[in-house]
PDB file of C-alpha atoms in Angstrom:
ATOM      1  CA  UNK A 200     125.308 115.372  96.323  1.00 77.00           C
ATOM      2  CA  UNK A 201     124.355 118.953  97.116  1.00 82.00           C
ATOM      3  CA  UNK A 202     122.795 119.334 100.552  1.00 92.00           C
ATOM      4  CA  UNK A 203     120.396 122.259 100.484  1.00 95.00           C
ATOM      5  CA  UNK A 204     119.888 121.710 104.226  1.00 96.00           C
ATOM      6  CA  UNK A 205     123.543 122.744 104.688  1.00 95.00           C
ATOM      7  CA  UNK A 206     123.436 125.851 102.506  1.00 95.00           C
ATOM      8  CA  UNK A 207     124.006 129.249 104.077  1.00 96.00           C
ATOM      9  CA  UNK A 208     121.006 130.840 105.731  1.00 97.00           C
ATOM     10  CA  UNK A 209     119.196 133.543 103.803  1.00 96.00           C
ATOM     11  CA  UNK A 210     119.742 135.755 106.837  1.00 97.00           C
ATOM     12  CA  UNK A 211     122.980 137.266 108.136  1.00 96.00           C
ATOM     13  CA  UNK A 212     124.201 138.872 111.363  1.00 97.00           C
ATOM     14  CA  UNK A 213     121.641 137.004 113.448  1.00 97.00           C
ATOM     15  CA  UNK A 214     123.249 138.119 116.693  1.00 97.00           C
ATOM     16  CA  UNK A 215     122.498 141.727 115.766  1.00 97.00           C
ATOM     17  CA  UNK A 216     118.792 141.188 115.108  1.00 97.00           C
ATOM     18  CA  UNK A 217     116.228 142.414 117.651  1.00 98.00           C
ATOM     19  CA  UNK A 218     114.217 139.577 119.185  1.00 98.00           C
ATOM     20  CA  UNK A 219     111.066 140.567 117.293  1.00 98.00           C
ATOM     21  CA  UNK A 220     112.934 140.349 113.989  1.00 98.00           C
ATOM     22  CA  UNK A 221     114.481 136.998 114.884  1.00 98.00           C
ATOM     23  CA  UNK A 222     111.063 135.563 115.660  1.00 98.00           C
ATOM     24  CA  UNK A 223     109.449 137.028 112.544  1.00 98.00           C
ATOM     25  CA  UNK A 224     112.157 135.632 110.285  1.00 98.00           C
ATOM     26  CA  UNK A 225     112.073 132.182 111.883  1.00 98.00           C
ATOM     27  CA  UNK A 226     108.298 132.195 111.492  1.00 98.00           C
ATOM     28  CA  UNK A 227     108.611 133.250 107.849  1.00 98.00           C
ATOM     29  CA  UNK A 228     110.863 130.279 107.186  1.00 98.00           C
ATOM     30  CA  UNK A 229     108.527 127.928 109.064  1.00 98.00           C
ATOM     31  CA  UNK A 230     105.678 128.986 106.783  1.00 98.00           C
ATOM     32  CA  UNK A 231     107.468 127.320 103.863  1.00 98.00           C
ATOM     33  CA  UNK A 232     107.457 123.860 105.457  1.00 98.00           C
ATOM     34  CA  UNK A 233     103.823 122.781 104.806  1.00 98.00           C
ATOM     35  CA  UNK A 234     104.236 123.698 101.135  1.00 98.00           C
ATOM     36  CA  UNK A 235     107.325 121.478 100.948  1.00 98.00           C
ATOM     37  CA  UNK A 236     105.386 118.633 102.571  1.00 98.00           C
ATOM     38  CA  UNK A 237     102.537 119.131 100.098  1.00 98.00           C
ATOM     39  CA  UNK A 238     104.919 118.493  97.204  1.00 98.00           C
ATOM     40  CA  UNK A 239     105.722 115.093  98.732  1.00 98.00           C
ATOM     41  CA  UNK A 240     102.113 113.943  99.284  1.00 98.00           C
ATOM     42  CA  UNK A 241     102.190 111.344  96.457  1.00 98.00           C
ATOM     43  CA  UNK A 242     105.324 109.793  97.971  1.00 98.00           C
ATOM     44  CA  UNK A 243     103.763 109.813 101.443  1.00 98.00           C
ATOM     45  CA  UNK A 244     100.626 108.157 100.064  1.00 98.00           C
ATOM     46  CA  UNK A 245     102.648 105.295  98.597  1.00 98.00           C
ATOM     47  CA  UNK A 246     104.497 104.735 101.866  1.00 98.00           C
ATOM     48  CA  UNK A 247     101.281 104.842 103.934  1.00 98.00           C
ATOM     49  CA  UNK A 248      99.549 102.407 101.593  1.00 98.00           C
ATOM     50  CA  UNK A 249     102.258  99.744 101.585  1.00 98.00           C
ATOM     51  CA  UNK A 250     102.852 100.081 105.341  1.00 98.00           C
ATOM     52  CA  UNK A 251      99.157  99.731 106.166  1.00 98.00           C
ATOM     53  CA  UNK A 252      98.969  96.616 103.977  1.00 98.00           C
ATOM     54  CA  UNK A 253     101.929  95.065 105.779  1.00 98.00           C
ATOM     55  CA  UNK A 254     100.565  95.928 109.213  1.00 98.00           C
ATOM     56  CA  UNK A 255      97.097  94.571 108.384  1.00 98.00           C
ATOM     57  CA  UNK A 256      98.881  91.299 107.646  1.00 98.00           C
ATOM     58  CA  UNK A 257     100.544  91.279 111.061  1.00 97.00           C
ATOM     59  CA  UNK A 258     103.658  93.357 110.407  1.00 98.00           C
ATOM     60  CA  UNK A 259     105.221  96.133 112.441  1.00 98.00           C
ATOM     61  CA  UNK A 260     106.606  99.582 111.642  1.00 98.00           C
ATOM     62  CA  UNK A 261     110.174 100.478 112.575  1.00 98.00           C
ATOM     63  CA  UNK A 262     111.831 103.892 112.525  1.00 98.00           C
ATOM     64  CA  UNK A 263     115.600 104.396 112.588  1.00 98.00           C
ATOM     65  CA  UNK A 264     117.490 107.677 112.763  1.00 97.00           C
ATOM     66  CA  UNK A 265     120.164 109.677 114.517  1.00 96.00           C
ATOM     67  CA  UNK A 266     120.012 112.925 116.481  1.00 94.00           C
ATOM     68  CA  UNK A 267     116.844 114.950 115.994  1.00 95.00           C
ATOM     69  CA  UNK A 268     115.600 112.526 113.324  1.00 97.00           C
ATOM     70  CA  UNK A 269     115.983 109.554 115.654  1.00 96.00           C
ATOM     71  CA  UNK A 270     114.260 111.363 118.498  1.00 96.00           C
ATOM     72  CA  UNK A 271     111.323 112.288 116.276  1.00 98.00           C
ATOM     73  CA  UNK A 272     110.886 108.636 115.314  1.00 98.00           C
ATOM     74  CA  UNK A 273     110.931 107.598 118.958  1.00 97.00           C
ATOM     75  CA  UNK A 274     108.366 110.270 119.832  1.00 97.00           C
ATOM     76  CA  UNK A 275     106.002 109.150 117.077  1.00 98.00           C
ATOM     77  CA  UNK A 276     106.358 105.490 118.015  1.00 98.00           C
ATOM     78  CA  UNK A 277     105.858 106.154 121.719  1.00 97.00           C
ATOM     79  CA  UNK A 278     102.662 108.112 121.075  1.00 97.00           C
ATOM     80  CA  UNK A 279     100.923 105.308 119.159  1.00 97.00           C
ATOM     81  CA  UNK A 280      99.989 103.097 122.157  1.00 96.00           C
ATOM     82  CA  UNK A 281      98.332 105.846 124.245  1.00 95.00           C
ATOM     83  CA  UNK A 282      96.648 107.435 121.230  1.00 96.00           C
ATOM     84  CA  UNK A 283      95.446 104.325 119.427  1.00 96.00           C
ATOM     85  CA  UNK A 284      95.576 101.561 122.056  1.00 95.00           C
ATOM     86  CA  UNK A 285      98.014  99.442 120.064  1.00 96.00           C
ATOM     87  CA  UNK A 286     100.718  97.231 121.624  1.00 95.00           C
ATOM     88  CA  UNK A 287     103.906  99.081 122.546  1.00 95.00           C
ATOM     89  CA  UNK A 288     105.922  97.003 120.087  1.00 96.00           C
ATOM     90  CA  UNK A 289     103.738  97.587 117.011  1.00 98.00           C
ATOM     91  CA  UNK A 290     105.544 100.813 116.107  1.00 98.00           C
ATOM     92  CA  UNK A 291     109.165 100.897 117.248  1.00 98.00           C
ATOM     93  CA  UNK A 292     111.572 103.836 117.219  1.00 98.00           C
ATOM     94  CA  UNK A 293     115.319 103.148 117.328  1.00 97.00           C
ATOM     95  CA  UNK A 294     118.080 105.744 117.291  1.00 96.00           C
ATOM     96  CA  UNK A 295     121.826 105.659 116.870  1.00 94.00           C
ATOM     97  CA  UNK A 296     123.492 105.442 120.260  1.00 93.00           C
ATOM     98  CA  UNK A 297     120.535 103.768 121.945  1.00 90.00           C
ATOM     99  CA  UNK A 298     118.076 105.189 124.451  1.00 87.00           C
ATOM    100  CA  UNK A 299     120.755 107.200 126.249  1.00 89.00           C
ATOM    101  CA  UNK A 300     121.147 109.239 123.055  1.00 89.00           C
ATOM    102  CA  UNK A 301     117.598 110.540 123.463  1.00 89.00           C
ATOM    103  CA  UNK A 302     118.865 113.049 126.021  1.00 89.00           C
ATOM    104  CA  UNK A 303     122.585 113.263 125.313  1.00 87.00           C
ATOM    105  CA  UNK A 304     124.393 112.940 121.999  1.00 82.00           C
ATOM    106  CA  UNK A 305     126.564 109.833 121.622  1.00 83.00           C
ATOM    107  CA  UNK A 306     129.671 110.724 119.652  1.00 76.00           C
ATOM    108  CA  UNK A 307     130.031 109.120 116.210  1.00 81.00           C
ATOM    109  CA  UNK A 308     127.109 106.735 116.812  1.00 85.00           C
ATOM    110  CA  UNK A 309     125.494 107.784 113.539  1.00 92.00           C
ATOM    111  CA  UNK A 310     128.649 106.938 111.560  1.00 92.00           C
ATOM    112  CA  UNK A 311     128.380 103.170 112.105  1.00 92.00           C
ATOM    113  CA  UNK A 312     126.857 101.549 109.009  1.00 94.00           C
ATOM    114  CA  UNK A 313     126.330  98.166 110.677  1.00 96.00           C
ATOM    115  CA  UNK A 314     124.821  99.092 114.046  1.00 96.00           C
ATOM    116  CA  UNK A 315     121.280  99.816 112.848  1.00 97.00           C
ATOM    117  CA  UNK A 316     120.816  96.271 111.585  1.00 98.00           C
ATOM    118  CA  UNK A 317     122.198  94.886 114.845  1.00 97.00           C
ATOM    119  CA  UNK A 318     119.709  97.061 116.727  1.00 97.00           C
ATOM    120  CA  UNK A 319     116.849  95.846 114.520  1.00 98.00           C
ATOM    121  CA  UNK A 320     117.752  92.196 114.977  1.00 97.00           C
ATOM    122  CA  UNK A 321     117.060  92.572 118.699  1.00 97.00           C
ATOM    123  CA  UNK A 322     113.405  92.980 117.662  1.00 97.00           C
ATOM    124  CA  UNK A 323     113.544  90.027 115.234  1.00 98.00           C
ATOM    125  CA  UNK A 324     112.616  92.224 112.277  1.00 98.00           C
ATOM    126  CA  UNK A 325     111.362  90.182 109.319  1.00 98.00           C
ATOM    127  CA  UNK A 326     109.807  90.346 105.858  1.00 98.00           C
ATOM    128  CA  UNK A 327     106.430  91.044 107.476  1.00 98.00           C
ATOM    129  CA  UNK A 328     107.667  94.426 108.750  1.00 98.00           C
ATOM    130  CA  UNK A 329     108.403  97.883 107.330  1.00 98.00           C
ATOM    131  CA  UNK A 330     111.499  99.981 108.042  1.00 98.00           C
ATOM    132  CA  UNK A 331     111.505 103.764 107.638  1.00 98.00           C
ATOM    133  CA  UNK A 332     114.795 105.625 107.854  1.00 98.00           C
ATOM    134  CA  UNK A 333     114.623 109.240 109.022  1.00 98.00           C
ATOM    135  CA  UNK A 334     117.526 111.525 108.091  1.00 98.00           C
ATOM    136  CA  UNK A 335     117.330 115.224 107.305  1.00 97.00           C
ATOM    137  CA  UNK A 336     120.582 115.176 105.357  1.00 95.00           C
ATOM    138  CA  UNK A 337     119.807 111.880 103.672  1.00 97.00           C
ATOM    139  CA  UNK A 338     123.399 110.773 104.218  1.00 96.00           C
ATOM    140  CA  UNK A 339     123.461 109.347 107.774  1.00 96.00           C
ATOM    141  CA  UNK A 340     125.544 106.116 107.604  1.00 97.00           C
ATOM    142  CA  UNK A 341     123.549 104.478 110.427  1.00 97.00           C
ATOM    143  CA  UNK A 342     120.359 104.896 108.390  1.00 98.00           C
ATOM    144  CA  UNK A 343     121.898 104.021 105.021  1.00 98.00           C
ATOM    145  CA  UNK A 344     123.335 100.802 106.450  1.00 98.00           C
ATOM    146  CA  UNK A 345     120.074  99.841 108.137  1.00 98.00           C
ATOM    147  CA  UNK A 346     118.039 100.308 104.969  1.00 98.00           C
ATOM    148  CA  UNK A 347     120.591  98.445 102.867  1.00 98.00           C
ATOM    149  CA  UNK A 348     120.534  95.456 105.213  1.00 98.00           C
ATOM    150  CA  UNK A 349     116.734  95.497 105.310  1.00 98.00           C
ATOM    151  CA  UNK A 350     116.579  95.482 101.510  1.00 98.00           C
ATOM    152  CA  UNK A 351     118.925  92.496 101.453  1.00 98.00           C
ATOM    153  CA  UNK A 352     116.462  90.704 103.724  1.00 98.00           C
ATOM    154  CA  UNK A 353     113.405  91.517 101.574  1.00 98.00           C
ATOM    155  CA  UNK A 354     111.969  94.016 104.043  1.00 98.00           C
ATOM    156  CA  UNK A 355     109.933  96.965 102.731  1.00 98.00           C
ATOM    157  CA  UNK A 356     111.892 100.184 103.228  1.00 98.00           C
ATOM    158  CA  UNK A 357     110.938 103.837 103.229  1.00 98.00           C
ATOM    159  CA  UNK A 358     112.539 107.083 104.317  1.00 98.00           C
ATOM    160  CA  UNK A 359     111.926 110.708 105.224  1.00 98.00           C
ATOM    161  CA  UNK A 360     114.692 113.020 104.016  1.00 98.00           C
ATOM    162  CA  UNK A 361     115.036 116.729 103.277  1.00 98.00           C
ATOM    163  CA  UNK A 362     117.501 116.738 100.366  1.00 97.00           C
ATOM    164  CA  UNK A 363     117.215 115.435  96.815  1.00 96.00           C
ATOM    165  CA  UNK A 364     119.346 112.660  95.395  1.00 95.00           C
ATOM    166  CA  UNK A 365     120.470 111.336  98.770  1.00 97.00           C
ATOM    167  CA  UNK A 366     122.007 107.930  99.582  1.00 97.00           C
ATOM    168  CA  UNK A 367     119.179 107.259 102.066  1.00 98.00           C
ATOM    169  CA  UNK A 368     116.508 107.882  99.409  1.00 98.00           C
ATOM    170  CA  UNK A 369     118.447 105.728  96.955  1.00 98.00           C
ATOM    171  CA  UNK A 370     118.271 102.799  99.390  1.00 98.00           C
ATOM    172  CA  UNK A 371     114.587 103.263 100.274  1.00 98.00           C
ATOM    173  CA  UNK A 372     111.995 101.519  98.108  1.00 98.00           C
ATOM    174  CA  UNK A 373     109.424 104.140  99.146  1.00 98.00           C
ATOM    175  CA  UNK A 374     111.322 107.420  99.634  1.00 98.00           C
ATOM    176  CA  UNK A 375     109.701 110.593 100.922  1.00 98.00           C
ATOM    177  CA  UNK A 376     111.731 113.692 100.041  1.00 98.00           C
ATOM    178  CA  UNK A 377     110.595 116.960 101.605  1.00 98.00           C
ATOM    179  CA  UNK A 378     112.893 119.694 100.344  1.00 97.00           C
ATOM    180  CA  UNK A 379     112.934 122.381 103.023  1.00 97.00           C
ATOM    181  CA  UNK A 380     116.005 124.337 101.831  1.00 96.00           C
ATOM    182  CA  UNK A 381     118.481 126.310 103.939  1.00 97.00           C
ATOM    183  CA  UNK A 382     117.768 126.666 107.635  1.00 98.00           C
ATOM    184  CA  UNK A 383     117.388 130.034 109.384  1.00 98.00           C
ATOM    185  CA  UNK A 384     120.404 129.017 111.457  1.00 97.00           C
ATOM    186  CA  UNK A 385     122.740 127.477 108.892  1.00 97.00           C
ATOM    187  CA  UNK A 386     122.731 123.689 109.093  1.00 96.00           C
ATOM    188  CA  UNK A 387     120.405 123.479 112.105  1.00 97.00           C
ATOM    189  CA  UNK A 388     118.116 120.787 110.727  1.00 96.00           C
ATOM    190  CA  UNK A 389     116.229 120.514 114.009  1.00 96.00           C
ATOM    191  CA  UNK A 390     114.360 123.562 112.695  1.00 97.00           C
ATOM    192  CA  UNK A 391     112.575 123.402 109.310  1.00 98.00           C
ATOM    193  CA  UNK A 392     113.745 119.904 108.421  1.00 98.00           C
ATOM    194  CA  UNK A 393     112.731 118.607 111.855  1.00 98.00           C
ATOM    195  CA  UNK A 394     109.340 120.277 111.537  1.00 98.00           C
ATOM    196  CA  UNK A 395     108.836 118.694 108.117  1.00 98.00           C
ATOM    197  CA  UNK A 396     109.773 115.263 109.429  1.00 98.00           C
ATOM    198  CA  UNK A 397     107.362 115.635 112.325  1.00 98.00           C
ATOM    199  CA  UNK A 398     104.547 116.593 109.959  1.00 98.00           C
ATOM    200  CA  UNK A 399     105.224 113.573 107.746  1.00 98.00           C
ATOM    201  CA  UNK A 400     105.395 111.253 110.767  1.00 98.00           C
ATOM    202  CA  UNK A 401     102.047 112.631 111.971  1.00 98.00           C
ATOM    203  CA  UNK A 402     100.563 111.844 108.558  1.00 98.00           C
ATOM    204  CA  UNK A 403     102.174 108.422 108.357  1.00 98.00           C
ATOM    205  CA  UNK A 404     101.192 107.004 111.740  1.00 98.00           C
ATOM    206  CA  UNK A 405      97.761 108.641 111.906  1.00 98.00           C
ATOM    207  CA  UNK A 406      96.768 107.529 108.394  1.00 98.00           C
ATOM    208  CA  UNK A 407      98.008 104.005 109.054  1.00 98.00           C
ATOM    209  CA  UNK A 408      96.089 103.744 112.332  1.00 98.00           C
ATOM    210  CA  UNK A 409      92.934 104.940 110.605  1.00 98.00           C
ATOM    211  CA  UNK A 410      93.485 102.233 107.967  1.00 97.00           C
ATOM    212  CA  UNK A 411      93.907  99.689 110.769  1.00 97.00           C
ATOM    213  CA  UNK A 412      90.494 100.632 112.183  1.00 96.00           C
ATOM    214  CA  UNK A 413      91.817 102.417 115.263  1.00 96.00           C
ATOM    215  CA  UNK A 414      89.617 105.486 114.730  1.00 96.00           C
ATOM    216  CA  UNK A 415      85.824 105.753 114.681  1.00 92.00           C
ATOM    217  CA  UNK A 416      84.420 108.815 112.962  1.00 93.00           C
ATOM    218  CA  UNK A 417      87.055 111.303 114.022  1.00 95.00           C
ATOM    219  CA  UNK A 418      87.572 109.980 117.559  1.00 93.00           C
ATOM    220  CA  UNK A 419      90.410 108.108 119.292  1.00 95.00           C
ATOM    221  CA  UNK A 420      88.131 105.363 120.553  1.00 93.00           C
ATOM    222  CA  UNK A 421      90.995 103.055 121.526  1.00 94.00           C
ATOM    223  CA  UNK A 422      93.066 105.611 123.448  1.00 95.00           C
ATOM    224  CA  UNK A 423      94.511 104.562 126.789  1.00 93.00           C
ATOM    225  CA  UNK A 424      92.790 106.088 129.824  1.00 91.00           C
ATOM    226  CA  UNK A 425      96.060 107.093 131.458  1.00 91.00           C
ATOM    227  CA  UNK A 426      95.022 110.338 133.172  1.00 94.00           C
ATOM    228  CA  UNK A 427      91.948 112.286 134.308  1.00 93.00           C
ATOM    229  CA  UNK A 428      91.893 114.419 131.150  1.00 95.00           C
ATOM    230  CA  UNK A 429      91.649 111.337 128.936  1.00 94.00           C
ATOM    231  CA  UNK A 430      89.019 109.718 131.163  1.00 95.00           C
ATOM    232  CA  UNK A 431      86.967 112.903 130.878  1.00 96.00           C
ATOM    233  CA  UNK A 432      87.448 112.987 127.098  1.00 96.00           C
ATOM    234  CA  UNK A 433      86.460 109.330 126.857  1.00 96.00           C
ATOM    235  CA  UNK A 434      83.406 109.867 129.035  1.00 96.00           C
ATOM    236  CA  UNK A 435      82.118 112.565 126.714  1.00 96.00           C
ATOM    237  CA  UNK A 436      82.751 110.338 123.700  1.00 96.00           C
ATOM    238  CA  UNK A 437      80.652 107.588 125.298  1.00 95.00           C
ATOM    239  CA  UNK A 438      77.945 110.144 126.105  1.00 94.00           C
ATOM    240  CA  UNK A 439      77.882 111.282 122.473  1.00 93.00           C
ATOM    241  CA  UNK A 440      77.670 107.741 121.100  1.00 93.00           C
ATOM    242  CA  UNK A 441      75.109 106.411 123.597  1.00 93.00           C
ATOM    243  CA  UNK A 442      73.105 109.313 124.990  1.00 92.00           C
ATOM    244  CA  UNK A 443      73.949 108.204 128.552  1.00 92.00           C
ATOM    245  CA  UNK A 444      74.378 110.655 131.400  1.00 93.00           C
ATOM    246  CA  UNK A 445      77.895 111.686 132.381  1.00 94.00           C
ATOM    247  CA  UNK A 446      77.877 109.437 135.433  1.00 95.00           C
ATOM    248  CA  UNK A 447      76.534 106.437 133.520  1.00 91.00           C
ATOM    249  CA  UNK A 448      79.010 106.968 130.688  1.00 93.00           C
ATOM    250  CA  UNK A 449      81.927 107.314 133.094  1.00 94.00           C
ATOM    251  CA  UNK A 450      80.999 104.125 134.930  1.00 91.00           C
ATOM    252  CA  UNK A 451      80.615 102.203 131.670  1.00 93.00           C
ATOM    253  CA  UNK A 452      83.933 103.539 130.363  1.00 94.00           C
ATOM    254  CA  UNK A 453      85.879 102.669 133.497  1.00 93.00           C
ATOM    255  CA  UNK A 454      84.297  99.218 133.608  1.00 91.00           C
ATOM    256  CA  UNK A 455      85.384  98.328 130.074  1.00 93.00           C
ATOM    257  CA  UNK A 456      88.602 100.349 129.806  1.00 92.00           C
ATOM    258  CA  UNK A 457      88.088 101.946 126.405  1.00 92.00           C
ATOM    259  CA  UNK A 458      85.538 104.002 124.516  1.00 95.00           C
ATOM    260  CA  UNK A 459      85.181 101.325 121.843  1.00 94.00           C
ATOM    261  CA  UNK A 460      84.488  98.507 124.300  1.00 94.00           C
ATOM    262  CA  UNK A 461      82.116 100.638 126.353  1.00 94.00           C
ATOM    263  CA  UNK A 462      80.071 101.642 123.305  1.00 93.00           C
ATOM    264  CA  UNK A 463      80.073  98.112 121.882  1.00 90.00           C
ATOM    265  CA  UNK A 464      78.814  96.727 125.195  1.00 87.00           C
ATOM    266  CA  UNK A 465      76.105  99.350 125.366  1.00 84.00           C
ATOM    267  CA  UNK A 466      74.947  98.637 121.813  1.00 86.00           C
ATOM    268  CA  UNK A 467      75.048  94.878 122.452  1.00 85.00           C
ATOM    269  CA  UNK A 468      72.724  95.177 125.458  1.00 84.00           C
ATOM    270  CA  UNK A 469      70.193  97.426 123.740  1.00 76.00           C
TER     271      UNK A 469
END
């Protein structure tokens, strides 16, 4: 397959460019990413729909990847509990090389076609769950092997890749292909491809959580109150929903631990 993510940059002699020109050219390339994501919206819709259905029935969402792709999956998974108040094991991010690879690359970890399934078995993955493989190139053996094993076990599979006709997309039942083209720095898929993957992950998890009822209006009513900023945000949400004073809203929020519970209690006692 031809990897457009590995094609030569459209720009040459980068080391000779003034900083302002470097930044302008990187920004110009970044502008193309949302358009590439837009082309994949029908694919994203299909993946969101089937994943939400599975999760409404008690399933979980798993991400697997290597390098930047793996880290992006872990970031998205780790942000779901504080943002939406869901259990920490409802959305799970796994990367080649394990947690130590989050900070430091583990040599050849992504080349093992069997390790992803072994990693998933630790979580007792089953037919109730959904597995999404994340791989900019679309060729990562760790991801290909994980998806293949999941398919063999009747698990719904999806992917987020940035090349067409990839082995990862061929394995995924619900592929998402965002074609971002050559990187500003040749082959550096942490740039445009990584940005595209992050945008798709934002869409995927946020849309699913809305489908699961974890948003009211446009507010994160189930967010964890893990710092003063979030307590303040939650207090103002309660004020808006109930008409209470700031002090009353804060006391009600802290008593019940979430905006949703505080508002429900207030409405119940009216």
